[in-house]
Short mmCIF file of C-alpha atoms in Angstrom, two decimals:
data_model
loop_
_atom_site.label_atom_id
_atom_site.label_comp_id
_atom_site.label_asym_id
_atom_site.label_seq_id
_atom_site.Cartn_x
_atom_site.Cartn_y
_atom_site.Cartn_z
CA MET A 1 0.11 -0.04 -0.04
CA ALA A 2 1.53 3.36 -1.05
CA ASN A 3 2.53 5.79 1.65
CA PRO A 4 0.45 8.92 1.68
CA ARG A 5 2.11 12.23 0.53
CA PRO A 6 3.14 14.23 3.53
CA SER A 7 1.11 17.35 4.08
CA SER A 8 2.61 20.86 3.39
CA HIS A 9 2.43 21.45 7.13
CA ARG A 10 4.71 18.46 7.78
CA LEU A 11 7.22 19.50 4.98
CA LEU A 12 7.55 22.94 6.36
CA ARG A 13 8.08 21.63 9.89
CA SER A 14 10.72 19.17 8.44
CA ARG A 15 12.57 21.98 6.75
CA LEU A 16 12.47 24.18 9.96
CA LEU A 17 14.03 21.27 11.99
CA HIS A 18 16.90 20.89 9.42
CA PRO A 19 18.30 24.24 8.39
CA PRO A 20 21.02 24.45 5.90
CA SER A 21 24.52 23.81 7.16
CA ILE A 22 26.48 26.76 8.39
CA SER A 23 29.18 25.83 5.98
CA CYS A 24 26.83 26.99 3.22
CA TYR A 25 26.63 30.44 4.71
CA VAL A 26 30.50 30.39 5.08
CA LEU A 27 30.97 29.52 1.41
CA VAL A 28 28.48 32.30 0.35
CA LEU A 29 30.30 34.82 2.52
CA LEU A 30 33.76 33.78 1.12
CA ALA A 31 32.44 34.01 -2.43
CA PHE A 32 31.17 37.42 -1.85
CA SER A 33 34.40 38.54 -0.25
CA ALA A 34 36.47 37.20 -3.12
CA PHE A 35 34.22 39.02 -5.61
CA ILE A 36 34.68 42.30 -3.79
CA PHE A 37 38.52 41.79 -3.53
CA LEU A 38 38.84 41.02 -7.25
CA TYR A 39 36.67 43.94 -8.20
CA SER A 40 38.79 46.29 -6.03
CA GLN A 41 41.99 45.05 -7.53
CA ARG A 42 40.69 45.50 -11.08
CA GLN A 43 39.78 49.09 -10.31
CA ILE A 44 43.15 49.91 -8.85
CA THR A 45 44.80 48.39 -11.92
CA VAL A 46 42.69 50.59 -14.12
CA VAL A 47 43.76 53.63 -12.19
CA ASP A 48 47.40 52.76 -12.46
CA ARG A 49 47.26 52.09 -16.18
CA ASN A 50 45.06 55.08 -17.24
CA PRO A 51 44.76 57.59 -14.51
CA SER A 52 43.32 60.29 -16.69
CA ASP A 53 42.58 61.16 -20.27
CA GLU A 54 44.70 64.33 -19.72
CA SER A 55 48.49 64.38 -19.85
CA PHE A 56 50.54 65.20 -16.77
CA GLU A 57 51.75 68.43 -18.50
CA ASP A 58 47.93 69.44 -19.03
CA LEU A 59 47.29 68.83 -15.33
CA LYS A 60 50.23 70.95 -14.35
CA GLU A 61 49.00 73.76 -16.50
CA GLN A 62 45.55 73.55 -15.04
CA LEU A 63 47.02 73.91 -11.56
CA TRP A 64 49.52 76.71 -12.23
CA GLY A 65 47.75 78.44 -15.08
CA SER A 66 44.44 78.87 -13.27
CA ALA A 67 43.25 82.26 -12.11
CA SER A 68 43.77 81.09 -8.46
CA GLY A 69 47.48 80.78 -9.32
CA TYR A 70 47.97 84.57 -9.41
CA GLY A 71 50.76 84.05 -12.06
CA TYR A 72 53.08 82.02 -9.73
CA ARG A 73 55.13 79.16 -11.25
CA PRO A 74 57.10 76.28 -9.75
CA CYS A 75 60.54 77.32 -8.66
CA VAL A 76 62.49 74.04 -8.66
CA LYS A 77 64.64 74.37 -11.69
CA ARG A 78 68.41 74.71 -11.16
CA THR A 79 70.06 78.11 -12.19
CA GLN A 80 72.89 78.13 -14.72
CA LYS A 81 75.46 78.63 -11.96
CA TYR A 82 74.47 75.43 -10.09
CA ALA A 83 77.32 72.95 -10.21
CA ALA A 84 76.89 69.21 -10.47
CA THR A 85 77.19 67.07 -7.35
CA GLN A 86 80.25 65.06 -6.36
CA LYS A 87 80.69 61.78 -4.59
CA TRP A 88 82.24 62.83 -1.22
CA ASN A 89 83.92 60.32 0.98
CA ARG A 90 82.39 61.68 4.05
CA TYR A 91 78.96 60.92 5.29
CA LEU A 92 75.93 62.66 7.07
CA THR A 93 73.75 60.25 8.97
CA VAL A 94 70.33 61.68 10.23
CA ARG A 95 67.66 60.55 12.77
CA SER A 96 64.47 62.34 11.76
CA ASN A 97 62.17 63.43 14.53
CA GLY A 98 58.49 64.46 15.08
CA GLY A 99 55.35 63.53 13.13
CA LEU A 100 55.35 62.52 9.42
CA ASN A 101 55.09 66.07 8.08
CA GLN A 102 57.74 67.34 10.31
CA MET A 103 60.00 64.53 9.36
CA ARG A 104 59.44 65.25 5.56
CA THR A 105 60.46 68.89 6.20
CA GLY A 106 63.40 67.88 8.17
CA ILE A 107 64.63 65.44 5.58
CA CYS A 108 64.44 68.16 2.86
CA ASP A 109 66.56 70.43 5.26
CA MET A 110 69.08 67.62 5.58
CA VAL A 111 69.35 67.27 1.83
CA ALA A 112 70.15 70.92 1.62
CA VAL A 113 72.62 70.65 4.59
CA ALA A 114 74.42 67.71 2.88
CA ARG A 115 74.80 69.98 -0.23
CA LEU A 116 76.13 72.88 1.86
CA MET A 117 78.57 70.80 3.61
CA ASN A 118 79.77 68.70 0.70
CA ALA A 119 78.67 65.48 2.27
CA THR A 120 77.18 62.12 1.10
CA LEU A 121 73.69 61.67 2.67
CA VAL A 122 72.74 58.35 4.18
CA ILE A 123 69.04 57.58 3.89
CA PRO A 124 67.47 59.09 7.08
CA GLN A 125 66.12 56.97 9.74
CA LEU A 126 62.61 57.76 10.81
CA ASP A 127 61.41 58.54 14.30
CA LYS A 128 60.38 55.37 16.18
CA ARG A 129 60.52 56.52 19.74
CA SER A 130 59.26 60.07 20.59
CA PHE A 131 56.19 61.30 18.60
CA TRP A 132 55.89 59.02 15.63
CA GLN A 133 55.72 55.69 17.55
CA ASP A 134 55.83 53.55 14.39
CA THR A 135 58.02 50.84 13.19
CA SER A 136 58.00 51.95 9.50
CA THR A 137 61.37 52.58 7.81
CA PHE A 138 62.04 55.12 5.10
CA SER A 139 61.36 52.62 2.28
CA ASP A 140 58.12 51.74 3.93
CA ILE A 141 56.77 55.25 3.60
CA PHE A 142 58.78 56.74 0.75
CA ASP A 143 60.02 55.41 -2.63
CA GLU A 144 63.71 55.06 -1.69
CA SER A 145 65.06 54.40 -5.11
CA HIS A 146 63.17 57.31 -6.59
CA PHE A 147 64.38 59.63 -3.79
CA ILE A 148 67.96 58.71 -4.61
CA LYS A 149 67.58 59.01 -8.35
CA SER A 150 65.78 62.31 -8.33
CA LEU A 151 68.47 64.02 -6.37
CA GLU A 152 71.44 62.48 -8.07
CA GLY A 153 72.30 65.79 -9.75
CA ASP A 154 72.23 67.49 -6.27
CA VAL A 155 73.47 65.30 -3.63
CA HIS A 156 75.12 61.88 -3.49
CA ILE A 157 72.79 59.60 -1.37
CA VAL A 158 73.46 56.06 -0.29
CA HIS A 159 71.26 53.47 1.33
CA GLU A 160 73.68 52.80 4.26
CA LEU A 161 77.14 53.61 5.59
CA PRO A 162 80.01 51.68 3.98
CA LYS A 163 80.91 48.65 6.06
CA GLU A 164 84.29 49.92 6.96
CA LEU A 165 82.77 53.03 8.60
CA GLU A 166 79.99 51.45 10.62
CA SER A 167 82.21 51.38 13.70
CA ALA A 168 84.27 54.48 12.89
CA PRO A 169 84.13 57.40 15.39
CA ARG A 170 81.69 59.96 14.40
CA ALA A 171 80.70 63.42 15.43
CA ARG A 172 77.29 63.96 17.03
CA LYS A 173 76.00 67.31 16.16
CA HIS A 174 72.79 69.10 16.94
CA PHE A 175 72.65 71.89 14.32
CA SER A 176 71.32 75.21 15.41
CA SER A 177 67.96 76.02 14.00
CA TRP A 178 67.46 78.95 11.60
CA SER A 179 71.13 78.96 10.60
CA GLY A 180 72.27 80.30 7.33
CA ALA A 181 74.69 78.85 4.70
CA SER A 182 77.80 80.42 6.47
CA TYR A 183 77.03 78.35 9.63
CA TYR A 184 77.08 75.13 7.76
CA GLU A 185 80.24 76.09 5.83
CA GLU A 186 81.76 76.61 9.46
CA MET A 187 80.46 73.18 10.52
CA SER A 188 82.30 71.70 7.55
CA GLN A 189 85.45 72.01 9.78
CA LEU A 190 84.34 68.80 11.46
CA TRP A 191 85.37 66.90 8.44
CA LYS A 192 89.10 67.51 9.46
CA ASP A 193 88.54 65.14 12.39
CA TYR A 194 85.63 62.89 11.44
CA GLN A 195 84.51 61.04 8.36
CA VAL A 196 80.99 60.64 9.63
CA ILE A 197 78.70 63.31 11.19
CA HIS A 198 75.53 62.06 13.00
CA VAL A 199 72.55 64.45 13.25
CA PRO A 200 70.22 63.35 16.04
CA LYS A 201 67.41 65.74 15.05
CA SER A 202 66.48 66.85 11.48
CA ASP A 203 64.47 69.92 12.29
CA SER A 204 66.94 72.61 11.41
CA ARG A 205 64.36 74.84 9.77
CA LEU A 206 66.08 76.45 6.88
CA ALA A 207 62.88 77.82 5.15
CA ASN A 208 63.06 81.34 6.45
CA ASN A 209 66.72 81.99 6.13
CA ASP A 210 68.54 84.05 3.48
CA LEU A 211 69.86 80.90 1.64
CA PRO A 212 71.15 80.90 -1.89
CA ILE A 213 68.27 80.54 -4.44
CA ASP A 214 69.63 77.17 -5.76
CA ILE A 215 69.54 75.71 -2.07
CA GLN A 216 65.96 76.80 -1.68
CA ARG A 217 65.09 75.24 -5.01
CA LEU A 218 66.74 72.15 -3.94
CA ARG A 219 64.60 71.92 -0.81
CA CYS A 220 61.56 72.31 -3.14
CA ARG A 221 62.78 69.52 -5.37
CA ALA A 222 63.39 67.25 -2.43
CA MET A 223 59.93 68.01 -0.99
CA TYR A 224 57.73 67.89 -4.11
CA HIS A 225 59.55 65.69 -6.42
CA ALA A 226 61.96 63.35 -4.57
CA LEU A 227 59.88 62.49 -1.56
CA ARG A 228 57.20 60.34 -3.29
CA PHE A 229 55.25 57.90 -1.34
CA SER A 230 56.07 54.18 -1.65
CA ASN A 231 54.14 52.13 -4.31
CA PRO A 232 51.71 50.41 -1.90
CA ILE A 233 50.72 53.80 -0.43
CA GLU A 234 50.25 55.28 -3.97
CA ARG A 235 48.16 52.48 -5.03
CA LEU A 236 46.00 52.62 -1.89
CA GLY A 237 45.54 56.43 -2.24
CA LYS A 238 44.55 56.19 -5.81
CA GLY A 239 42.11 53.47 -5.11
CA LEU A 240 40.40 55.48 -2.25
CA SER A 241 40.48 58.55 -4.49
CA LEU A 242 38.71 56.55 -7.39
CA HIS A 243 36.04 55.33 -4.82
CA ASP A 244 35.47 58.93 -3.49
CA ALA A 245 35.18 60.32 -6.96
CA ASP A 246 32.68 57.67 -7.89
CA THR A 247 30.69 58.32 -4.86
CA THR A 248 30.73 62.06 -5.31
CA GLU A 249 29.69 61.75 -8.96
CA ALA A 250 26.84 59.34 -7.99
CA SER A 251 25.50 61.87 -5.40
CA GLY A 252 25.44 64.56 -8.19
CA ALA A 253 28.34 66.72 -7.01
CA ALA A 254 31.31 67.76 -9.12
CA GLN A 255 33.83 64.98 -9.72
CA VAL A 256 37.31 65.69 -8.37
CA THR A 257 40.31 65.08 -10.75
CA TRP A 258 42.33 62.47 -8.60
CA PRO A 259 45.89 62.90 -9.89
CA ILE A 260 46.03 66.39 -8.46
CA TYR A 261 44.61 65.52 -5.14
CA CYS A 262 45.86 62.07 -4.53
CA SER A 263 49.16 61.39 -6.08
CA SER A 264 52.16 62.80 -4.33
CA SER A 265 54.00 63.08 -7.65
CA ALA A 266 51.44 65.26 -9.23
CA PHE A 267 53.18 68.55 -8.36
#
């Protein structure tokens, strides 16, 4: 004798007693996460490959040629009197201090100091103990190879001290803030007794002094051209900027041109 078909009430009760396995929910969640990750990676790749239909020169002209620019232009080019750099066998080591912005300014100061003192600059160490409280190294934050290459016509920069000088005696010097070029020319007398000078703090604040025009322009080149963020930070910033631009456009507001506001190399 055939069994009677279960009623709809019994089927519903049976399904409620045997819910889908939790693994099904986990699989669905993982699939959704993988989709989001792959979509984000694709968007970042698109940004890196084709950031804008406009050329970099066009973007610069928009920035400096706008009415808000008041006729100002970038002042980073070397004058005709500027001499090429030399590879000096004496080294300036630096420990930067303060927050990230203060360290960036201090590093630019030390680039200028190395030029004034005819020294080879060792890649600065970032603050890890006082204000910054971060384990990141210079290469974690900035594009180290780009920094060295961008300034190769100004200052000879190396990744680290030569092995034979790691244990050599060195002068430890806190440079006086707000000092002019003559002060650093005087400090160059230290090379008579030492091959390495260590600077425990980088905030010498050269900006408001009567420095030679080429030294001031060197500081600008270091700040706006050489100190470019590392590739992972650049990619993250571009991805976030693309997301913000899409969100802004979707809300009906004016879309921001991301290369000017996001990329540190846009200026």
